[in-house]
Each structure stands twice: as structure tokens, then as C-alpha cells.
Tab-separated table of C-alpha atoms in Angstrom:
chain	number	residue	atom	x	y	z
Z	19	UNK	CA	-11.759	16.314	8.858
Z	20	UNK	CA	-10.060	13.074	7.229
Z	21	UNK	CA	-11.687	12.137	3.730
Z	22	UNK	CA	-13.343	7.982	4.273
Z	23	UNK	CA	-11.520	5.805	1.512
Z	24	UNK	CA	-13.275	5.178	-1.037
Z	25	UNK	CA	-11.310	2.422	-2.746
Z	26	UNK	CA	-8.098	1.869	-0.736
Z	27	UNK	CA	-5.001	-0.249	-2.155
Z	28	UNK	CA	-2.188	-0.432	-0.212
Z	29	UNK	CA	1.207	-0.019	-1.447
Z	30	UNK	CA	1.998	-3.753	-1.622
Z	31	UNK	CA	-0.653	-4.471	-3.561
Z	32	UNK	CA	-0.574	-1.818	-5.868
Z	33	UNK	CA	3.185	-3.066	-6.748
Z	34	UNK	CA	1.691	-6.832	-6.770
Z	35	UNK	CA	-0.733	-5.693	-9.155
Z	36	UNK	CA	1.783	-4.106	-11.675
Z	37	UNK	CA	3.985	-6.559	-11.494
Z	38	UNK	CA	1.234	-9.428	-12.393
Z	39	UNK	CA	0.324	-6.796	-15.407
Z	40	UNK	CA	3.706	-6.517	-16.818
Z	41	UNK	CA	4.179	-10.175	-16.555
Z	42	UNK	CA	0.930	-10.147	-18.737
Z	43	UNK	CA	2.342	-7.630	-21.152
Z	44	UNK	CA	5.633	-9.486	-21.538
Z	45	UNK	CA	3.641	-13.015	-22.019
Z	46	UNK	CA	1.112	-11.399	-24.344
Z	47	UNK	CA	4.654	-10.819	-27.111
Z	48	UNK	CA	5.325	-14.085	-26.978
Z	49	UNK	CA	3.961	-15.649	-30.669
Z	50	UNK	CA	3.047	-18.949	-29.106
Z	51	UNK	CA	0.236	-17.173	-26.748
Z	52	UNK	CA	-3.074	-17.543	-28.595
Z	53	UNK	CA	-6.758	-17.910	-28.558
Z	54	UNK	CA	-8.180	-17.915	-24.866
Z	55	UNK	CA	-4.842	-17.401	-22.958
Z	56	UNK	CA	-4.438	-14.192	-24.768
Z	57	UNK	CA	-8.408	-13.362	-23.818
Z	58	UNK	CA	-6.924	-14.348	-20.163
Z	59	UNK	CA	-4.516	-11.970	-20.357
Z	60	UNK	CA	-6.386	-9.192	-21.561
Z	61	UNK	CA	-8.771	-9.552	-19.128
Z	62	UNK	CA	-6.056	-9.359	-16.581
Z	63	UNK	CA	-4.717	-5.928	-17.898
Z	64	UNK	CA	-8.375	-4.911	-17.791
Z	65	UNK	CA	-9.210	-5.921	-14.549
Z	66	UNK	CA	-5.812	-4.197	-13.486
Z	67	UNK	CA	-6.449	-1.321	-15.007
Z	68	UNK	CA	-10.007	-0.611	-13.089
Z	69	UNK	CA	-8.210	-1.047	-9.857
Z	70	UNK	CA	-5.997	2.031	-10.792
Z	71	UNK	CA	-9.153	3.785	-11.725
Z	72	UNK	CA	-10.445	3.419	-8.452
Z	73	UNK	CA	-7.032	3.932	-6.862
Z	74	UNK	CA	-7.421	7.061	-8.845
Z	75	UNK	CA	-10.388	8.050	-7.450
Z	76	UNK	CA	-9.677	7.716	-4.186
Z	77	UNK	CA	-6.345	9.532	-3.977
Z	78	UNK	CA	-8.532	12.520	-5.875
Z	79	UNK	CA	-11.177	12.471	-2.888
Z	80	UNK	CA	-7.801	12.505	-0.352
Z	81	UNK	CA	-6.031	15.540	-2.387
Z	82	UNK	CA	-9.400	17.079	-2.314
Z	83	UNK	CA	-10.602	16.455	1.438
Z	84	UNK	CA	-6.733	17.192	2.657
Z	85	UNK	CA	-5.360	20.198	-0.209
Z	86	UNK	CA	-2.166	18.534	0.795
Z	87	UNK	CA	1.075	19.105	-1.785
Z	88	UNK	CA	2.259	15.697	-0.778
Z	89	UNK	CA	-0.365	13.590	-2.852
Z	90	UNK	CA	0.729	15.246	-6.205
Z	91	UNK	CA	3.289	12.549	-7.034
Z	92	UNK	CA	0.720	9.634	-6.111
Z	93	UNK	CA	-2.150	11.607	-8.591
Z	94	UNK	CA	0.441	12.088	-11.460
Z	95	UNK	CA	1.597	8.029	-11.170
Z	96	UNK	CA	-2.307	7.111	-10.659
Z	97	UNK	CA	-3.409	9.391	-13.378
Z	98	UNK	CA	-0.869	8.083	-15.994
Z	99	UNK	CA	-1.723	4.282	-14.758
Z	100	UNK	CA	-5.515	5.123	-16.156
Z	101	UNK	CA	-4.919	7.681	-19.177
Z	102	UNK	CA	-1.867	6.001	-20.871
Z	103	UNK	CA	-3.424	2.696	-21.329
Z	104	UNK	CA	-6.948	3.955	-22.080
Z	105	UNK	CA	-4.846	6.061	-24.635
Z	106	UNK	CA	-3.482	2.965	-26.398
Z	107	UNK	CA	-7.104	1.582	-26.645
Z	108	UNK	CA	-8.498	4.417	-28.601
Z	109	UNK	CA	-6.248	5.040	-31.014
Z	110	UNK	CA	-2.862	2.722	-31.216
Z	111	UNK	CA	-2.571	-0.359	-33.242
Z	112	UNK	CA	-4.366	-3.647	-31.402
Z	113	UNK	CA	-0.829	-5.606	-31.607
Z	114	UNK	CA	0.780	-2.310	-28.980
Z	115	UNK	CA	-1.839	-1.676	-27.021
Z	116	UNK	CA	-0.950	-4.006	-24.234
Z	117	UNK	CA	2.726	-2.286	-24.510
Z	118	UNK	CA	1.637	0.955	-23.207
Z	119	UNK	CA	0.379	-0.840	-19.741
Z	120	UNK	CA	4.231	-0.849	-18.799
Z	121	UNK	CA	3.369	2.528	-17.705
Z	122	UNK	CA	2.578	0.481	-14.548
Z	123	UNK	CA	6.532	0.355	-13.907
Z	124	UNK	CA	6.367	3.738	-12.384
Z	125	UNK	CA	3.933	2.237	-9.581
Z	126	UNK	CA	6.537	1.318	-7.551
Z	127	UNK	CA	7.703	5.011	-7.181
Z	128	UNK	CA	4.143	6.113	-6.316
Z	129	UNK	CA	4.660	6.162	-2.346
Z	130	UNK	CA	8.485	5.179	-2.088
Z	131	UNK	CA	10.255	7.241	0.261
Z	132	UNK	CA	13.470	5.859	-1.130
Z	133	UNK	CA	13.188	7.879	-4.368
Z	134	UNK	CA	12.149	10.971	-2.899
Z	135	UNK	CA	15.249	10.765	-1.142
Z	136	UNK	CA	16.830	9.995	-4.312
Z	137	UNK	CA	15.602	12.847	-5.774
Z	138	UNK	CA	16.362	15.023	-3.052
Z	139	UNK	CA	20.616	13.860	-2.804
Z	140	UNK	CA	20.879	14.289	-6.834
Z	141	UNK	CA	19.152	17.687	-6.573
Z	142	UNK	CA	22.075	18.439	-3.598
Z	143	UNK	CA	24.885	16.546	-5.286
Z	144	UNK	CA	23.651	17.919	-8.776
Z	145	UNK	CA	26.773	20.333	-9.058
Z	146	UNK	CA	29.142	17.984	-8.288
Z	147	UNK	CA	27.388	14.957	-10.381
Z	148	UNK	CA	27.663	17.724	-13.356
Z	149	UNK	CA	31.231	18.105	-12.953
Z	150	UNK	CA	32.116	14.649	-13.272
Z	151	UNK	CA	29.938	13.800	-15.932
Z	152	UNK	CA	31.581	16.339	-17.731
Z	153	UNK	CA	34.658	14.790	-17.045
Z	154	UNK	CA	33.401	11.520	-18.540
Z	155	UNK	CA	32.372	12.940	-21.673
Z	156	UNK	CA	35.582	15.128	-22.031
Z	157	UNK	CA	37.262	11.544	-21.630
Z	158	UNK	CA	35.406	9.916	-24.185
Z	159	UNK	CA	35.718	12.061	-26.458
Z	160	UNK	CA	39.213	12.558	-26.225
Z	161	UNK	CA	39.468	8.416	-25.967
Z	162	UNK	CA	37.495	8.440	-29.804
Z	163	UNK	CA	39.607	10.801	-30.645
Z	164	UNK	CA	42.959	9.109	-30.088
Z	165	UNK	CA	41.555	5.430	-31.190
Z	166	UNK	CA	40.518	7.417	-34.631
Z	167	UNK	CA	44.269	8.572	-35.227
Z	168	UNK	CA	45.812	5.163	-33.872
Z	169	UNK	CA	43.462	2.483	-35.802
Z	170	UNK	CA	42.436	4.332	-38.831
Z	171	UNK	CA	44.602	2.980	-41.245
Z	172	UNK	CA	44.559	-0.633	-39.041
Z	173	UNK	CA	40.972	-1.062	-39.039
Z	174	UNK	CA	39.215	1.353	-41.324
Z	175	UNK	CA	36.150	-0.586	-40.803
Z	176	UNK	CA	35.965	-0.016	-37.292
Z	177	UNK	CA	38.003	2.746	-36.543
Z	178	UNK	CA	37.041	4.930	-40.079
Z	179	UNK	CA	35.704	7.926	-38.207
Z	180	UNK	CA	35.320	9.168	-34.670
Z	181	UNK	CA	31.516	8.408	-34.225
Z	182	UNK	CA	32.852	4.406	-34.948
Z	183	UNK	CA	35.307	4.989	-32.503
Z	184	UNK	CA	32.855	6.115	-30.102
Z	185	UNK	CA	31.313	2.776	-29.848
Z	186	UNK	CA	34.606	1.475	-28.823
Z	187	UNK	CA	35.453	4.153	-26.073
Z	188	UNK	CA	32.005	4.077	-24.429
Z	189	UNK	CA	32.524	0.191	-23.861
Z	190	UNK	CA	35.890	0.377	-22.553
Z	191	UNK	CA	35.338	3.730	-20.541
Z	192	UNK	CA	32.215	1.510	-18.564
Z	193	UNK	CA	34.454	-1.349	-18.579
Z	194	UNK	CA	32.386	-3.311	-20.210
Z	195	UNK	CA	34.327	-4.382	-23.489
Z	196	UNK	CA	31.908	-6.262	-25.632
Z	197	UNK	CA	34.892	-7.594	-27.666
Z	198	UNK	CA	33.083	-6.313	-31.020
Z	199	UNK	CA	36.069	-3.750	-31.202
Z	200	UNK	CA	40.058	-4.375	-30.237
Z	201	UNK	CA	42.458	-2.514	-30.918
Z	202	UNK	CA	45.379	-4.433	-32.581
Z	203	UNK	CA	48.228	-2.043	-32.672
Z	204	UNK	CA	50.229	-1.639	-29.448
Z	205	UNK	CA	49.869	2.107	-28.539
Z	206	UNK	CA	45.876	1.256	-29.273
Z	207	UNK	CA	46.063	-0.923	-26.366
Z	208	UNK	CA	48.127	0.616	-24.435
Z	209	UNK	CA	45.447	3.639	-25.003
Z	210	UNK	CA	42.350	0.969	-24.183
Z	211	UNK	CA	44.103	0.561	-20.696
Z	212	UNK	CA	44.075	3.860	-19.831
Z	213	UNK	CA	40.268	4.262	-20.504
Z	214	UNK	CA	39.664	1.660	-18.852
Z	215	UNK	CA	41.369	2.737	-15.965
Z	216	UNK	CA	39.971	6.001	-15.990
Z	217	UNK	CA	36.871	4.595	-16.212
Z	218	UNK	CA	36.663	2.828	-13.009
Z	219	UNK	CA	37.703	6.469	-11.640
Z	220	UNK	CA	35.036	8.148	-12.481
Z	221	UNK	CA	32.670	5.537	-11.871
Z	222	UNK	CA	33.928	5.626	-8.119
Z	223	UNK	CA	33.383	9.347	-7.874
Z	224	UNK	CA	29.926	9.094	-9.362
Z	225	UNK	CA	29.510	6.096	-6.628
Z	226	UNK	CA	31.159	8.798	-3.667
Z	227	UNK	CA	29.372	11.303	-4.445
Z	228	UNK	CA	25.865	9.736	-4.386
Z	229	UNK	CA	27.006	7.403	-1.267
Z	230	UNK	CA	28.221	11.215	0.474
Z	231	UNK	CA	24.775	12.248	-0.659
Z	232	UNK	CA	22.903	9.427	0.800
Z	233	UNK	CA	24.582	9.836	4.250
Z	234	UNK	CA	24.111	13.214	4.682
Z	235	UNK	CA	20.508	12.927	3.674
Z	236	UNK	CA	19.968	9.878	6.354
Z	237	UNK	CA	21.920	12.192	9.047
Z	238	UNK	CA	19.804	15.454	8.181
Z	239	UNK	CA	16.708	13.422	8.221
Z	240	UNK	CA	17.496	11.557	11.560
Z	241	UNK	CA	18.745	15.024	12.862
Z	242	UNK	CA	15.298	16.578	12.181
Z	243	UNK	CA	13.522	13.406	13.745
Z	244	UNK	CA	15.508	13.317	17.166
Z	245	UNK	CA	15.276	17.146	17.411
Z	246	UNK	CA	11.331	17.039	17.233
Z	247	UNK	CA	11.559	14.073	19.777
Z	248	UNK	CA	13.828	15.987	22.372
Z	249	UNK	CA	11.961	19.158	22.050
Z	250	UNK	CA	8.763	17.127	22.848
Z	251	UNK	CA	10.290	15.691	26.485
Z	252	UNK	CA	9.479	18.119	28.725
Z	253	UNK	CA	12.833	17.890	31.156
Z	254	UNK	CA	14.675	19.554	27.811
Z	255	UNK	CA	11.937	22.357	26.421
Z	256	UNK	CA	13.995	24.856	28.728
Z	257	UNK	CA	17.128	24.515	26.847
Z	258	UNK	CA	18.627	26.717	24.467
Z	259	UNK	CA	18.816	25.932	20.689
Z	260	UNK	CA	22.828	25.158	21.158
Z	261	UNK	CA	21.846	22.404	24.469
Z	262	UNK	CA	19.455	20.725	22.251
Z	263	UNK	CA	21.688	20.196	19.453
Z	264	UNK	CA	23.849	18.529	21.971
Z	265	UNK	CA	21.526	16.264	23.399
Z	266	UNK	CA	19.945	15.839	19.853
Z	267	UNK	CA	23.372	14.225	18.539
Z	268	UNK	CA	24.025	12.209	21.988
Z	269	UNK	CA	20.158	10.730	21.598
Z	270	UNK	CA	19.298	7.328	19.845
Z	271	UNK	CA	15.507	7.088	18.884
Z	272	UNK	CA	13.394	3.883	18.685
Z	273	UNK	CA	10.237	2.578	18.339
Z	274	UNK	CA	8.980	-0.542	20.858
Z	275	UNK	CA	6.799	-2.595	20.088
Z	276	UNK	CA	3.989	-3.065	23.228
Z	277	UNK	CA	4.771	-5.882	25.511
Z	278	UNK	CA	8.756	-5.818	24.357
Z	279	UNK	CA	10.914	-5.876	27.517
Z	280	UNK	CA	12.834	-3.067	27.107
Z	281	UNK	CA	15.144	-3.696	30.095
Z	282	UNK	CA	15.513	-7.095	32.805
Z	283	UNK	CA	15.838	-6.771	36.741
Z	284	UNK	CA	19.658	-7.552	37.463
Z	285	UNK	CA	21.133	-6.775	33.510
Z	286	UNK	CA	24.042	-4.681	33.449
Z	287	UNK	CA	22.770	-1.423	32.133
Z	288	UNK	CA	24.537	0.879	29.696
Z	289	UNK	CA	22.131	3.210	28.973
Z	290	UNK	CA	18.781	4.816	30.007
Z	291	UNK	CA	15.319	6.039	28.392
Z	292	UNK	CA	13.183	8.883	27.612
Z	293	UNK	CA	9.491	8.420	27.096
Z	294	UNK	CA	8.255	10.545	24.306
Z	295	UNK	CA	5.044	8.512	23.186
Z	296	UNK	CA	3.321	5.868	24.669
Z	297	UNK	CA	3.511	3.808	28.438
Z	298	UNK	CA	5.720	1.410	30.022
Z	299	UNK	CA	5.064	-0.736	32.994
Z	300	UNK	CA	7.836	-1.042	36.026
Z	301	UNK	CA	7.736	-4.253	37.504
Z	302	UNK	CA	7.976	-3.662	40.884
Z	303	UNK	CA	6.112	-4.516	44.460
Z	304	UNK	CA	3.407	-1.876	43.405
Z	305	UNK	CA	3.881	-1.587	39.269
Z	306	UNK	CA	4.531	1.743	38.194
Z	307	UNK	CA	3.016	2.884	34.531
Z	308	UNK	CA	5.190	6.103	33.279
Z	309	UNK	CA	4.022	7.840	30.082
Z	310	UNK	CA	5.317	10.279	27.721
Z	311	UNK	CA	7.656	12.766	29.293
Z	312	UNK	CA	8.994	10.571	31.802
Z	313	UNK	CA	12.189	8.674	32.344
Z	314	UNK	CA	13.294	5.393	33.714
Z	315	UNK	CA	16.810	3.409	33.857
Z	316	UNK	CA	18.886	6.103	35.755
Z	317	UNK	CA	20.007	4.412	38.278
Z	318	UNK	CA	22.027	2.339	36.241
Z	319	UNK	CA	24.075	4.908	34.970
Z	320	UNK	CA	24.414	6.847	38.653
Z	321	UNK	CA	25.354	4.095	41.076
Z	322	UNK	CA	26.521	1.672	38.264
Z	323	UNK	CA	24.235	-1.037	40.370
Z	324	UNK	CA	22.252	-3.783	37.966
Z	325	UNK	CA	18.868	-2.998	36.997
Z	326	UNK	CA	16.395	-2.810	39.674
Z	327	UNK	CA	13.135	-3.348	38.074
Z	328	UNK	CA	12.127	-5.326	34.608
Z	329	UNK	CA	10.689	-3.071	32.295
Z	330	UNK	CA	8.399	-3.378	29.262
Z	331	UNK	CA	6.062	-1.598	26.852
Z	332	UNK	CA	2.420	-1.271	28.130
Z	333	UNK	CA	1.727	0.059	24.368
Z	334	UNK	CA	3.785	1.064	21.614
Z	335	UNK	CA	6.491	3.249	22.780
Z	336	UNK	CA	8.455	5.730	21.424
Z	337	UNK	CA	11.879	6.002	23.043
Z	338	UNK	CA	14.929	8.510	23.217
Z	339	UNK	CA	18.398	6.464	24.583
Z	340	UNK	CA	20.839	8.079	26.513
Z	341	UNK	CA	24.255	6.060	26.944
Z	342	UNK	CA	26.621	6.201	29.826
Z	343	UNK	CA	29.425	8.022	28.289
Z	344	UNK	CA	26.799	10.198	27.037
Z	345	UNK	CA	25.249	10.649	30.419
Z	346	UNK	CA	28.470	11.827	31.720
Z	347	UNK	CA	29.110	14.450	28.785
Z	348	UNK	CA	25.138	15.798	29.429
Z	349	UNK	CA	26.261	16.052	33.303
Z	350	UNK	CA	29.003	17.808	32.741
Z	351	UNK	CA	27.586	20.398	30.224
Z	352	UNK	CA	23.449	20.540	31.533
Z	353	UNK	CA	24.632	20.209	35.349
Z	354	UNK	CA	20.697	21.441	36.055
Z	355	UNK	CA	19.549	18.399	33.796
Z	356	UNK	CA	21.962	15.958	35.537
Z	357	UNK	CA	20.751	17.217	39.096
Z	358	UNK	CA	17.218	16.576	38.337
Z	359	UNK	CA	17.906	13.294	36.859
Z	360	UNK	CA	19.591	12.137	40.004
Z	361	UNK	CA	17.512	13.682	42.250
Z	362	UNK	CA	14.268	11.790	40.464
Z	363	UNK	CA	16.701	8.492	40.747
Z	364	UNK	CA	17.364	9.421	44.484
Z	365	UNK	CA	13.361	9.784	45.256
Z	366	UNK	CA	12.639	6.440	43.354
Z	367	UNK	CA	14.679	4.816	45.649
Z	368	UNK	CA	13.654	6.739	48.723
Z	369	UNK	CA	17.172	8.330	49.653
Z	370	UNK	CA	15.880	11.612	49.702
Z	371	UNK	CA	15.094	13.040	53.505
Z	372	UNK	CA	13.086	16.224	53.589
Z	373	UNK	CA	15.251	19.491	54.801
């Protein structure tokens, strides 16, 4: 049984709202904001702030009602949104206690799916994101190192000692190069280049690795969709784990909106559909409504003919794709699959003569 909301916010407006509150904290540092547009403000922050008590509330009655692992992330944002700033009322100074509300940047987070995944591709890539960090710091170390022995005696003021000269090689290992720091003797510049160049290197390794990470995330995650899809349409919950992985990686998924045309009487078509939620309507002399587990656009792909019927989502649909080249590859390898396919295609047009 589902817990009623108590005090719902969606996600949008729970970013809105800490967005307008941090704009509130930033405006209530600035020395010309005084008498009631500070009050304003404060009462902004407050009225803020009871929203996320609510919020609180609420996801504690979900957690509760549901003893689901996946809230904890929202309860530890929500509960931080409500006990930091409450925190800074009772005991810090009244000039910071407004500062503390910047808490609210970790809203944002509190139901992205984006981070999660972030987490999840730096907890896979973690080795390899180790090993090159380790590589920068080897680097600028050893760049201090060498700018201490070249520009010592050059600049003594900048260069005295290697935790000066680490200023200089973090710059120029980011690339940044504030300018606060040169080198003036040749071999110190021919040294700066170097960094520099090895530290657009590693910067592209950190960026490969996380963009490697990212992919393979996506494609795991996709994998795992499609495979619960296929397993769901009944003309595939025969096949062995090895056939499904097959048809998993030749299936495209999609969600259609209801009354979306998914296909037009006479359009050339390239590929054909699996129903796995929801009902379409076939447009023809006596309109045909298939639902999940059914199959439409066949024909197409057998006889190479136009479309023969328009057809469009009755309600939201949930779709599987199958394309011609990999209708041909599924033939060849799932000849039983291909037989019934053709044979339904055959009946729908009423080729099929009884034996």
C-alpha cells in the first residue's frame, strides 16, 4: 500500500526554490542591502526553509510506508536542508547565519539520476582515475622540483623553495598560467612547455576515462532496459539466454506518445514494431486495436511492399524496433521466430489457405 503525500514538491520546484534562496544568501552579503529588503530576504530563507521541512516530512512518511533503500539519498539532502540552517540559527553569529542556507546547493542532487550515474562510472573507473592522478602529482612534483633548481638563484622570490614553485607548476600543469610566475631563464621555459604539454595529456586521459565510463554505463543501463522489454513480449520468452542477448542488441526501445502516428499507409518502411505496453490502432476497413505482446509492420520488411495500413498510438505505447537488416540476421539465426512472423504477416493479409 502506497503512503498519500503529505506535502509533495516536485523536483523542479525544489531546485527553483534553492536557487531563489541562494540568490537571497548571495544578495543578503552585499553591504548596500539594508533595513526592510534584508527583512525581505530573511523572510524568503524562512519561508524556504519550511518548505524543506515539509519536503522532509513527507519523504519520511514515503521511506516509512515503502522501507525502500532508494529514498536514503533524498532523506540525507532533505534532512541537511532543515538541520544545517536551523543549526546556524541557534548558535552561529547573526552576520553567517544566512551562509549556512547554501546547504541548499546539494538540492539539485536530491533526485538526479545523472549523479548517481556519476557516482556509479567513478566507483568503476576509480582504479584507473587513481592511476592517473598519481601520475599528475608525480608530474608536479617533479615539475617544482626542476623549476626550484632552474630559477632559484633567478628569482629567489618566487622560485626560493619547492612549495613556491608549486604554485607555478600547478598553473602551468592545468594550463592555466596566471602570469603571476614566468620563468625567465631559457631551460625554465623550455621546462614550462613541457608541463604544459603534459598537462593537456593527462587532462585527456582523465576526460577518456570518464567519457569510456559514461558509455559503458549508458550501454549497461540500456542493455538491462531492452532485456526486461524483450523478455516481456511473449513471441521471445521461449528463447534461450544466448537468443535474447541477440535480439536484445538488434532491438531499439521507445516510448510513443498516444495519438503519435507511428507509421503512414504507402511510406517506405525500414523497420517493424513490438508492442510491449500499451495499444495501437490499425487503420484499416474494420480498425484493428493490438496491445502488448503483439506486432505490426511486417509486411514491410517480407514483401518489401509500402505500408499497408496508417498506424498510431491508441495510448501511450511502449515499443521494441526491429530493422530490416536486423530482421534478416533474426531470420537467419531464430528461423522458428522468422516463420511465425511471416506466417502472422501471411494471415493478416489472408494468403494463408487451410491444409
Amino acid at each position: 500500500m502506497s503512503a498519500r503525500p503529505f506535502f509533495r514538491i516536485s523536483a523542479a520546484v525544489s531546485a527553483l526554490l534553492a536557487v531563489t534562496g541562494l540568490f537571497a544568501v548571495a544578495a543578503l552579503t552585499t553591504p548596500d542591502v539594508t533595513g526592510r529588503t534584508n527583512i525581505a530576504l530573511d523572510a524568503v530563507l524562512v519561508a524556504i526553509w519550511a518548505a524543506y521541512v515539509l519536503q522532509l516530512i513527507d519523504t519520511v512518511i514515503i521511506q516509512r510506508a515503502s522501507r525502500s533503500r532508494d529514498r536514503t539519498p533524498a532523506i540525507a539532502v532533505d534532512v541537511l536542508a532543515v538541520v544545517v540552517p536551523l543549526g546556524a540559527f541557534l548558535f552561529a553569529g547573526s552576520r553567517d547565519q544566512s551562509l549556512y542556507c547554501a546547504i541548499w546547493l546539494l538540492k539539485p542532487l536530491r533526485d538526479s539520476t545523472f549523479f548517481r550515474m556519476l557516482g556509479r562510472v567513478v566507483a568503476n573507473e576509480a582504479r584507473n582515475l587513481v592511476g592517473v592522478t598519481s601520475i599528475f602529482g608525480i608530474v608536479l612534483f617533479g615539475a617544482a622540483l626542476a623549476a626550484y633548481l632552474i630559477e632559484r638563484d633567478v628569482q629567489p622570490d618566487r622560485f626560493g623553495s619547492i612549495p613556491q614553485a608549486m604554485w607555478w607548476a600547478v598553473v602551468t600543469l592545468s594550463t592555466t598560467g596566471y602570469g603571476d610566475e614566468i620563468p625567465q631563464s631559457f631551460a625554465g621555459r623550455i621546462l614550462a612547455g613541457l608541463v604544459m604539454m603534459s598537462g593537456i595529456g593527462i587532462f585527456a586521459l582523465w576526460a577518456g576515462i570518464l567519457a569510456t565510463g559514461f558509455a559503458e554505463e549508458v550501454r549497461r543501463r540500456d542493455f538491462v532496459r531492452n532485456w526486461q522489454l524483450v523478455a516481456a513480449v511473449p513471441l521471445f520468452q521461449k528463447l534461450s539466454s544466448a537468443a535474447l542477448v541477440e535480439i536484445v542488441r538488434a532491438l531499439r526501445s521507445r516510448v510513443v506518445p498516444a495519438g503519435t502516428v507511428i507509421c503512414r499507409k504507402g511510406d517506405v518502411g525500414d523497420q517493424m514494431f513490438f508492442i510491449v505496453e500499451g495499444h495501437v490502432s490499425v487503420a484499416t476497413p474494420n480498425p484493428v486495436d493490438l496491445s502488448a505482446g503483439s506486432f505490426f509492420g511486417e509486411m514491410a520488411l517480407i514483401t518489401g511492399e509500402p505500408r499497408s495500413a496508417t498506424v498510431s498510438a491508441a495510448t501511450e505505447v511502449s515499443l521494441l524496433s526491429l530493422y530490416a537488416v536486423d530482421f534478416q540476421v533474426l531470420s537467419s539465426s531464430n528461423p522458428d521466430i522468422a516463420e511465425v512472423i511471416r506466417k502472422t504477416a501471411l494471415e493478416r493479409r489472408g494468403m494463408v489457405t487451410k491444409e
